[in-house]
Amino acid sequence: MKNIIKITASLFLIFTLSVSVVSAQSWSVPNLSKKKQNPYDTSTKNISSGKKIYNINCKSCHGDATMRNMLPLQPVAPSDLGSQAFLMQTDGEIYYKVNKGNGAMPTFKKTLNDESKWMVITYLRSFDKNKKVSKKIAEVKNPEVSDVKLLLDINKETKSVSANLTGVTKKGARVALQGIELSFKVKRSFGYLDISGNDAYTNEQGMIEIPFPSDLPGDREGHVNLLVKVTDDAYYGEITVDRIATLGVPTDPENPLDERAMWGTRANAPIWIIVSYVGGVLSIWSIIFLVLFQLIKLPKLAKTEE
Amino acid sequence: MNDLPEQKETTLSFEKIKEDILRPMQNHKGLELWIVFLITVIGVCAWAYYVQLRDGLGVTGMRDYVSWGLYIANFVFFVAVSLVGMLISSILGLLRINWITPISRIAEIIAVAFVAVAGLVIVLDMGRPDRVLNVLIHGRFQSPILWDVTVITTYLVISLLLLILPMIPDLAICKNELKKTSPVLKKLYNILSFGYINTPSQHKHLHKMIRTLMVLIVPVGLAIHTVTSWLFAATLRNGWDTTIFGPYFVAGAFVAGSAALIVAMYFFRVSYKLQDYITDVQFDKMGKLMVAVCLVYLYFNLNEFLVPGYKMKTGDDIHLKELFTGNWAIMFWSSQLFGNVIPIMLLVTKKFRKPLPIMIISLFIIAAAWIKRYVIVIPTMLHPHLPIQNVPENFVHYYPSAIEISVTVLSFALALLIITVLAKIFPIIPICETADNEGIDYKIEA
């Protein structure tokens, strides 16, 4: 039964795919759609959130923008969405294609909301060499460096964490690395909580300061495990620093095993149950021993009678 | 068939009573053969247990879902049967009901044998029986398992005392009369008769002790089966999560125990030729008692199944449908019909309360009672709390393996062996009490 379902499903898939592949000749974008404008401005913040959306939804097929490492799909491979050849198109055209889909390119009409789609386009546009007006995060030019160091400073007064990213140039000078996104994370019971906010890019001094949330619980002393990393491993490889910071709200953890309860250990059994059990056992067995004691007297009673 | 005219006026003398009751203890060829047979069965089945001990519980049919299988169902059955001791010799004894005198010792022997083996069945169910003491060493007061272990041990001790204490005068007689028995037995009679020569003060002293124990065993007897039911009822599982499980189990235990007693009465009466002592009256009264306890049990069954069956709340519905019309329907309905409804209908007529018919009915009741325990334990276990994906086939079905069945047979053979041996070395009918009842004077020499 299961096999039949599998076979029909594969047949169906092959059929629909081949139909769509055959029809996947060209995109025809209506003229009106081409003229559609991006309503969002080209801020670093928008570019950054566009990048996040891109990494989650598009990177698996299209690869990193400008790196030409897309999936080699047949018959038409996904384009490098950071290439100049692609960015020739208007925002409206890209928007239309993302909504429509074509062949192996899925439609995002319902899977992404409008804002997210425009954010992705903003991000892609930041690679456009012809659009000088936009702030381009990818354009921040850091010198080629080695021995990249990430230093953390925890400020208890202002309750903030600051990080400093530096590297050593070929000439041997340590310089600040700017425009690099960092992720600030706090360890919780299940995984990490990201506290970076939207604009976690290093400035000209390679510095960045992030306020620590005032209501985040720590352990008894207020300790929390802090983890800071360069978000994109593509730049300098994996660079992470972790630190125990005393920035959390000191909290006494409640261990449910500490109270007297049904689920507790024997030592933490509810008093009433210990009393009932021990009391019951003692009273029944004391009567049993009383009877046994009386039993020993039985032979003596025979003698006294005679 | 024994008809009424046979109820002739028998003139019993103390000598005749002694003679009739002590005779089967001295020479009874069939009994020895029966013992040899039981020991053979135990020997063969012990091999199955050895395999289980060697290879672990994997040789049973129990897997992740059904971790309480045949063994625990059997355990509950054994505990149930053992409750007859408390019902007959204690409750009816305290009410000074006379007709129980000749059968009270059989009841007590059944109680001792079945509760002892019940405890053993738990050990047989353990993968690591060498760790059995951990139950006591690390037991939590919150755990019904600890209560169960405690209460079963206590019940065993009190039942043993209630077997031995009323027997002290009889054992004094054994000491004097059975001159030809083995020295070991002589020594045993000598010790256990506690120098009893039936002086008035001894008589009074002894009966005070017995009365104390009879009162004491009532709460312990109720506890043994109530706590056994709490092993189930203290969980949130469908089918076990009910408030009436305690009294429900007690009522069911009275039914199973009475049936076991009737069967034992029949066999001792025939094989020991005790027609003058275990008369039709005893069977007739036991039949009436059986109707009474069955009616109570039926009432509990009605509550246990009709009320949730009316509501069919989520979770319960799957379980109940499995019982009523699903995979378990045959076992469920046959246990209800043969173990409860039909016996009530038959036993209200006097004809069926004659020894042979009531014995056959009791065999059905016992079988049904056993199946009932199985239906209580396993279907619930087959529905796990959390749904799991890709469950192996042998998790979702449970069939006891040959090893399990053999070990269960072993437990039955062992219980029967204990009963047989006790009935071989001890007078099965109270000699002195019977004489007391008949108003016969007797003397016990020192």
XYZ file of N, CA and C in Angstrom, chain A residues 2-187:
558
model
N 1.854 1.261 0.937
C 2.730 2.420 1.048
C 3.490 2.643 -0.261
N 3.922 1.510 -0.874
C 4.687 1.597 -2.117
C 3.882 2.233 -3.230
N 2.608 1.832 -3.294
C 1.752 2.380 -4.348
C 1.674 3.892 -4.189
N 1.503 4.331 -2.932
C 1.423 5.778 -2.694
C 2.704 6.450 -3.139
N 3.844 5.841 -2.772
C 5.134 6.422 -3.123
C 5.280 6.544 -4.640
N 4.911 5.439 -5.341
C 5.089 5.428 -6.796
C 4.218 6.493 -7.450
N 2.947 6.557 -7.023
C 2.065 7.575 -7.613
C 2.599 8.959 -7.336
N 3.079 9.166 -6.108
C 3.580 10.486 -5.750
C 4.772 10.853 -6.631
N 5.689 9.901 -6.830
C 6.865 10.229 -7.647
C 6.464 10.490 -9.095
N 5.549 9.639 -9.593
C 5.079 9.841 -10.964
C 4.492 11.241 -11.122
N 3.660 11.601 -10.140
C 3.005 12.903 -10.169
C 4.037 14.028 -10.175
N 5.039 13.885 -9.305
C 6.070 14.902 -9.212
C 6.835 15.041 -10.518
N 7.249 13.869 -11.063
C 8.002 13.899 -12.323
C 7.188 14.602 -13.395
N 5.907 14.236 -13.437
C 5.014 14.802 -14.438
C 4.922 16.313 -14.314
N 4.583 16.776 -13.116
C 4.399 18.218 -12.939
C 5.704 18.961 -13.162
N 6.822 18.373 -12.646
C 8.100 19.041 -12.812
C 8.467 19.172 -14.282
N 8.285 18.050 -15.019
C 8.674 18.116 -16.430
C 7.812 19.122 -17.172
N 6.506 19.145 -16.829
C 5.636 20.137 -17.446
C 6.146 21.538 -17.151
N 6.486 21.774 -15.869
C 6.902 23.136 -15.521
C 8.264 23.447 -16.127
N 9.142 22.419 -16.197
C 10.457 22.667 -16.788
C 10.313 23.018 -18.264
N 9.431 22.256 -18.942
C 9.218 22.540 -20.367
C 8.712 23.966 -20.556
N 7.797 24.355 -19.654
C 7.218 25.693 -19.815
C 8.159 26.771 -19.297
N 9.254 26.338 -18.580
C 10.119 27.318 -17.948
C 11.064 27.942 -18.957
N 10.529 28.505 -19.965
C 11.396 29.086 -20.987
C 11.845 30.477 -20.593
N 10.922 31.367 -20.409
C 11.342 32.734 -20.097
C 10.328 33.368 -19.167
N 10.766 34.408 -18.463
C 9.847 35.144 -17.623
C 9.271 36.256 -18.497
N 7.970 36.397 -18.453
C 7.441 37.590 -19.122
C 6.836 38.478 -18.049
N 7.529 39.609 -17.843
C 7.071 40.510 -16.794
C 6.267 41.627 -17.429
N 5.015 41.796 -16.987
C 4.190 42.867 -17.562
C 4.846 44.224 -17.334
N 4.656 45.085 -18.242
C 5.274 46.409 -18.187
C 4.940 47.181 -16.933
N 3.676 47.062 -16.522
C 3.242 47.797 -15.349
C 4.009 47.356 -14.102
N 4.200 46.049 -14.007
C 4.900 45.519 -12.834
C 6.347 45.969 -12.800
N 6.920 46.160 -13.975
C 8.325 46.564 -14.029
C 8.537 47.908 -13.350
N 7.478 48.724 -13.365
C 7.647 50.099 -12.869
C 7.466 50.210 -11.366
N 7.092 49.111 -10.744
C 6.841 49.143 -9.297
C 8.110 49.557 -8.553
N 7.910 50.412 -7.522
C 9.066 50.944 -6.809
C 9.170 50.321 -5.414
N 10.392 50.243 -4.908
C 10.614 49.749 -3.541
C 10.217 50.829 -2.546
N 9.199 50.590 -1.724
C 8.729 51.626 -0.805
C 9.654 51.809 0.405
N 10.608 50.948 0.610
C 11.463 51.045 1.808
C 12.786 51.699 1.456
N 13.342 52.450 2.421
C 14.596 53.128 2.123
C 15.797 52.226 2.373
N 16.927 52.651 1.827
C 18.101 51.786 1.808
C 18.940 51.981 3.061
N 18.354 51.743 4.216
C 19.122 51.925 5.452
C 19.916 50.659 5.761
N 20.977 50.830 6.575
C 21.772 49.674 6.981
C 20.878 48.629 7.644
N 19.913 49.154 8.415
C 19.021 48.255 9.142
C 18.228 47.385 8.176
N 17.671 48.001 7.146
C 16.881 47.241 6.180
C 17.747 46.247 5.416
N 18.943 46.698 5.080
C 19.850 45.792 4.360
C 20.170 44.572 5.226
N 20.426 44.851 6.518
C 20.778 43.775 7.435
C 19.631 42.777 7.602
N 18.402 43.310 7.767
C 17.311 42.342 7.933
C 17.018 41.626 6.625
N 17.238 42.310 5.489
C 17.091 41.643 4.198
C 18.076 40.488 4.053
N 19.281 40.696 4.567
C 20.292 39.653 4.468
C 19.856 38.419 5.257
N 19.290 38.670 6.438
C 18.847 37.541 7.258
C 17.762 36.747 6.538
N 16.806 37.475 5.960
C 15.729 36.785 5.247
C 16.289 36.016 4.052
N 17.243 36.650 3.356
C 17.868 35.992 2.212
C 18.552 34.696 2.636
N 19.320 34.776 3.750
C 20.061 33.587 4.193
C 19.128 32.436 4.510
N 17.953 32.759 5.038
C 17.030 31.691 5.411
C 16.292 31.135 4.191
N 15.847 32.013 3.276
C 14.912 31.570 2.243
C 15.519 31.343 0.863
N 16.618 32.021 0.547
C 17.095 31.994 -0.829
C 18.466 31.350 -0.971
N 19.305 31.447 0.094
C 20.700 31.054 -0.002
C 20.863 29.589 -0.394
N 19.910 28.734 0.059
C 20.055 27.302 -0.200
C 20.150 27.026 -1.699
N 19.516 27.855 -2.547
C 19.586 27.644 -3.995
C 20.527 28.632 -4.666
N 20.374 29.886 -4.253
C 21.104 30.922 -4.993
C 22.521 31.120 -4.495
N 22.874 30.561 -3.333
C 24.227 30.730 -2.808
C 24.443 32.138 -2.284
N 25.699 32.471 -1.928
C 25.989 33.815 -1.449
C 26.007 34.784 -2.617
N 25.433 35.961 -2.353
C 25.396 36.963 -3.417
C 26.826 37.296 -3.830
N 27.040 37.418 -5.103
C 28.329 37.735 -5.766
C 29.332 36.586 -5.730
N 29.061 35.504 -5.028
C 30.063 34.434 -4.936
C 29.889 33.359 -6.005
N 28.799 33.385 -6.733
C 28.534 32.420 -7.799
C 28.582 30.966 -7.314
N 28.087 30.733 -6.090
C 28.103 29.366 -5.576
C 26.672 28.797 -5.467
N 25.868 29.077 -6.492
C 24.487 28.581 -6.492
C 24.437 27.092 -6.746
N 23.224 26.502 -6.468
C 23.029 25.074 -6.749
C 23.037 24.862 -8.259
N 23.741 23.851 -8.752
C 23.773 23.607 -10.199
C 22.510 22.893 -10.665
N 21.379 23.588 -10.659
C 20.123 22.933 -11.039
C 19.997 22.863 -12.558
N 19.252 21.849 -13.026
C 18.993 21.688 -14.460
C 17.522 21.936 -14.748
N 17.072 22.412 -15.873
C 17.907 22.916 -16.961
C 18.396 24.338 -16.696
N 17.714 25.092 -15.866
C 18.142 26.471 -15.639
C 18.644 26.609 -14.215
N 19.888 26.976 -14.007
C 20.437 27.160 -12.666
C 19.961 28.496 -12.114
N 19.816 28.593 -10.788
C 19.444 29.886 -10.193
C 20.567 30.899 -10.447
N 20.168 32.134 -10.668
C 21.198 33.139 -10.968
C 21.879 33.605 -9.695
N 23.055 34.159 -9.861
C 23.721 34.841 -8.749
C 23.029 36.185 -8.578
N 22.317 36.318 -7.448
C 21.468 37.499 -7.286
C 22.281 38.740 -6.897
N 23.628 38.580 -6.780
C 24.435 39.763 -6.489
C 25.196 40.233 -7.727
N 25.013 39.470 -8.843
C 25.775 39.807 -10.049
C 25.203 41.048 -10.729
N 26.076 41.768 -11.399
C 25.646 42.997 -12.072
C 24.651 42.672 -13.183
N 24.856 41.507 -13.824
C 23.974 41.108 -14.910
C 22.533 40.988 -14.418
N 22.385 40.477 -13.241
C 21.043 40.315 -12.692
C 20.478 41.652 -12.234
N 21.362 42.453 -11.595
C 20.873 43.686 -10.987
C 20.539 44.764 -12.018
N 20.737 44.447 -13.293
C 20.275 45.323 -14.355
C 18.770 45.564 -14.258
N 18.054 44.573 -13.750
C 16.592 44.649 -13.742
C 16.109 45.694 -12.750
N 14.849 46.114 -12.954
C 14.266 47.060 -12.011
C 13.810 46.313 -10.766
N 13.612 47.074 -9.658
C 13.090 46.476 -8.435
C 11.774 45.765 -8.719
N 10.932 46.406 -9.543
C 9.623 45.843 -9.874
C 9.734 44.487 -10.542
N 10.702 44.370 -11.440
C 10.872 43.086 -12.132
C 11.249 41.970 -11.149
N 12.227 42.288 -10.272
C 12.663 41.283 -9.294
C 11.484 40.894 -8.405
N 10.764 41.923 -7.968
C 9.627 41.696 -7.080
C 8.620 40.776 -7.755
N 8.354 41.041 -9.011
C 7.390 40.233 -9.764
C 7.851 38.778 -9.839
N 9.151 38.566 -10.118
C 9.677 37.209 -10.281
C 9.647 36.429 -8.966
N 9.981 37.134 -7.882
C 9.957 36.447 -6.584
C 8.535 36.013 -6.252
N 7.578 36.850 -6.595
C 6.184 36.504 -6.335
C 5.700 35.362 -7.218
N 6.122 35.388 -8.471
C 5.564 34.500 -9.468
C 6.219 33.131 -9.431
N 7.542 33.094 -9.348
C 8.255 31.830 -9.459
C 8.257 31.353 -10.889
N 9.139 30.393 -11.161
C 9.233 29.895 -12.531
C 10.051 28.623 -12.496
N 9.523 27.520 -13.022
C 10.271 26.269 -13.002
C 10.621 25.867 -11.593
N 11.905 25.676 -11.343
C 12.333 25.250 -10.012
C 12.316 26.398 -9.019
N 12.180 27.594 -9.488
C 12.103 28.754 -8.583
C 10.702 28.825 -7.987
N 10.616 28.613 -6.668
C 9.277 28.592 -6.059
C 8.667 29.980 -5.990
N 7.351 30.024 -5.868
C 6.703 31.314 -5.660
C 6.746 31.682 -4.188
N 7.003 32.972 -3.918
C 7.021 33.419 -2.528
C 5.841 34.327 -2.231
N 4.838 34.229 -3.087
C 3.680 35.109 -2.947
C 3.084 35.010 -1.544
N 2.957 33.767 -1.081
C 2.312 33.602 0.228
C 3.314 33.301 1.334
N 4.511 32.777 0.973
C 5.449 32.360 2.026
C 6.189 33.531 2.645
N 6.342 34.614 1.913
C 6.993 35.791 2.496
C 6.035 36.967 2.377
N 6.033 37.815 3.430
C 5.166 38.982 3.309
C 5.870 40.066 2.476
N 5.130 41.069 2.086
C 5.647 42.125 1.201
C 6.901 42.776 1.763
N 6.836 43.115 3.045
C 7.969 43.813 3.663
C 9.235 42.980 3.525
N 9.120 41.676 3.834
C 10.306 40.809 3.755
C 10.852 40.780 2.337
N 9.946 40.708 1.360
C 10.406 40.643 -0.026
C 11.156 41.918 -0.401
N 10.628 43.056 0.013
C 11.305 44.326 -0.300
C 12.628 44.432 0.434
N 12.685 43.881 1.651
C 13.954 43.896 2.393
C 15.019 43.123 1.629
N 14.623 41.932 1.117
C 15.580 41.121 0.348
C 16.061 41.915 -0.859
N 15.126 42.596 -1.527
C 15.506 43.372 -2.709
C 16.450 44.509 -2.314
N 16.158 45.141 -1.156
C 17.053 46.196 -0.670
C 18.457 45.638 -0.465
N 18.482 44.454 0.137
C 19.777 43.821 0.397
C 20.496 43.532 -0.922
N 19.765 42.955 -1.888
C 20.399 42.626 -3.174
C 20.888 43.901 -3.863
N 20.097 44.948 -3.745
C 20.436 46.204 -4.412
C 21.735 46.789 -3.849
N 22.076 46.415 -2.624
C 23.291 46.965 -2.018
C 24.551 46.474 -2.738
N 24.386 45.448 -3.589
C 25.533 44.981 -4.366
C 25.643 45.701 -5.712
N 24.631 46.525 -5.979
C 24.556 47.165 -7.303
C 25.594 48.279 -7.416
N 26.533 48.116 -8.344
C 27.616 49.092 -8.455
C 27.128 50.410 -9.049
N 25.962 50.369 -9.729
C 25.484 51.591 -10.374
C 24.710 52.490 -9.414
N 24.279 51.929 -8.291
C 23.483 52.730 -7.359
C 24.390 53.268 -6.268
N 25.024 54.401 -6.524
C 26.004 54.933 -5.581
C 25.337 55.479 -4.317
N 24.063 55.841 -4.435
C 23.415 56.519 -3.310
C 23.278 55.642 -2.070
N 23.074 54.376 -2.287
C 22.743 53.527 -1.139
C 23.973 53.281 -0.272
N 23.727 53.076 0.992
C 24.806 52.656 1.881
C 25.025 51.182 1.589
N 26.247 50.859 1.324
C 26.458 49.457 0.993
C 27.309 48.805 2.064
N 26.683 47.885 2.789
C 27.471 47.250 3.839
C 28.554 46.382 3.247
N 28.276 45.836 2.072
C 29.275 44.937 1.487
C 30.460 45.730 0.991
N 30.271 47.075 0.876
C 31.331 47.871 0.280
C 32.355 48.343 1.281
N 32.064 48.149 2.558
C 33.044 48.549 3.550
C 34.311 47.770 3.281
N 35.358 48.498 3.007
C 36.590 47.814 2.611
C 37.526 47.729 3.793
N 37.702 46.556 4.337
C 38.708 46.354 5.371
C 39.959 45.817 4.703
N 41.111 46.199 5.225
C 42.343 45.633 4.656
C 42.417 44.135 4.931
N 43.203 43.452 4.142
C 43.359 42.016 4.380
C 44.131 41.820 5.672
N 43.557 41.017 6.565
C 44.193 40.876 7.891
C 44.300 39.413 8.272
N 45.176 39.163 9.233
C 45.233 37.837 9.843
C 45.118 38.032 11.345
N 45.100 36.944 12.097
C 45.033 36.972 13.566
C 43.930 37.913 14.051
N 42.704 37.632 13.588
C 41.575 38.475 13.966
C 41.211 38.223 15.422
N 41.065 39.316 16.183
C 40.752 39.169 17.617
C 39.461 39.875 17.928
N 38.653 39.202 18.753
C 37.408 39.782 19.221
C 37.542 39.951 20.727
N 37.536 41.229 21.197
C 37.683 41.482 22.630
C 36.362 41.945 23.211
N 36.079 41.464 24.395
C 34.809 41.810 25.030
C 35.065 42.676 26.238
N 34.156 43.615 26.468
C 34.233 44.388 27.688
C 32.836 44.472 28.259
N 32.757 44.094 29.511
C 31.429 44.086 30.123
C 31.341 45.234 31.109
N 30.381 46.088 30.913
C 30.230 47.248 31.771
C 29.027 47.058 32.672
N 29.349 46.887 33.978
C 28.253 46.576 34.895
C 27.412 47.812 35.196
N 28.071 48.996 35.201
C 27.327 50.214 35.523
C 26.230 50.471 34.496
N 26.622 50.502 33.230
C 25.645 50.808 32.186
C 24.911 49.562 31.711
N 25.267 48.413 32.294
C 24.657 47.143 31.901
C 24.742 46.960 30.389
N 25.964 46.983 29.893
C 26.099 46.806 28.457
C 27.331 45.973 28.152
N 27.342 45.457 26.951
C 28.464 44.647 26.490
C 29.065 45.345 25.289
N 30.386 45.556 25.306
C 30.971 46.111 24.091
C 32.039 45.163 23.566
N 32.127 45.151 22.249
C 33.076 44.245 21.611
C 33.974 45.040 20.688
N 35.178 44.544 20.496
C 36.134 45.222 19.631
C 36.759 44.190 18.699
N 36.635 44.443 17.399
C 37.139 43.484 16.421
C 38.358 44.075 15.714
N 39.474 43.395 15.835
C 40.704 43.889 15.198
C 41.415 42.759 14.475
N 42.336 43.168 13.579
C 43.142 42.173 12.890
C 44.511 42.763 12.574
N 45.452 41.914 12.237
C 46.810 42.364 11.951
C 47.009 42.408 10.447
N 47.402 43.574 9.921
C 47.611 43.702 8.483
C 48.931 43.049 8.081
N 49.159 43.028 6.795
C 50.391 42.400 6.298
C 51.611 43.131 6.829
N 51.451 44.447 7.066
C 52.586 45.216 7.566
C 52.806 44.989 9.055
N 51.909 44.286 9.687
C 52.111 43.963 11.089
C 51.426 44.905 12.037
N 50.560 45.802 11.506
C 49.852 46.711 12.400
C 48.479 46.162 12.720
N 48.072 46.291 13.986
C 46.736 45.845 14.355
C 45.745 46.959 14.060
N 44.747 46.660 13.207
C 43.787 47.698 12.824
C 42.376 47.253 13.161
N 41.501 48.247 13.289
C 40.100 47.950 13.582
C 39.417 47.450 12.321
N 38.463 46.518 12.484
C 37.680 46.026 11.352
C 36.278 46.588 11.483
N 35.837 47.322 10.470
C 34.537 47.979 10.602
C 33.496 47.381 9.678
N 32.239 47.645 10.038
C 31.116 47.198 9.217
C 30.887 45.701 9.255
N 31.392 45.061 10.272
C 31.212 43.617 10.390
C 30.088 43.336 11.388
N 29.165 42.453 10.977
C 28.048 42.168 11.875
C 28.472 41.164 12.941
N 28.112 41.461 14.189
C 28.387 40.534 15.291
C 27.067 40.047 15.874
N 27.094 38.852 16.448
C 25.903 38.327 17.128
C 26.203 38.205 18.605
N 25.307 38.741 19.414
C 25.420 38.639 20.869
C 24.345 37.684 21.355
N 24.784 36.652 22.053
C 23.798 35.646 22.463
C 23.966 35.313 23.932
N 22.838 35.008 24.593
C 22.866 34.619 26.005
C 22.310 33.205 26.107
N 23.030 32.370 26.841
C 22.588 30.978 26.955
C 21.380 30.883 27.900
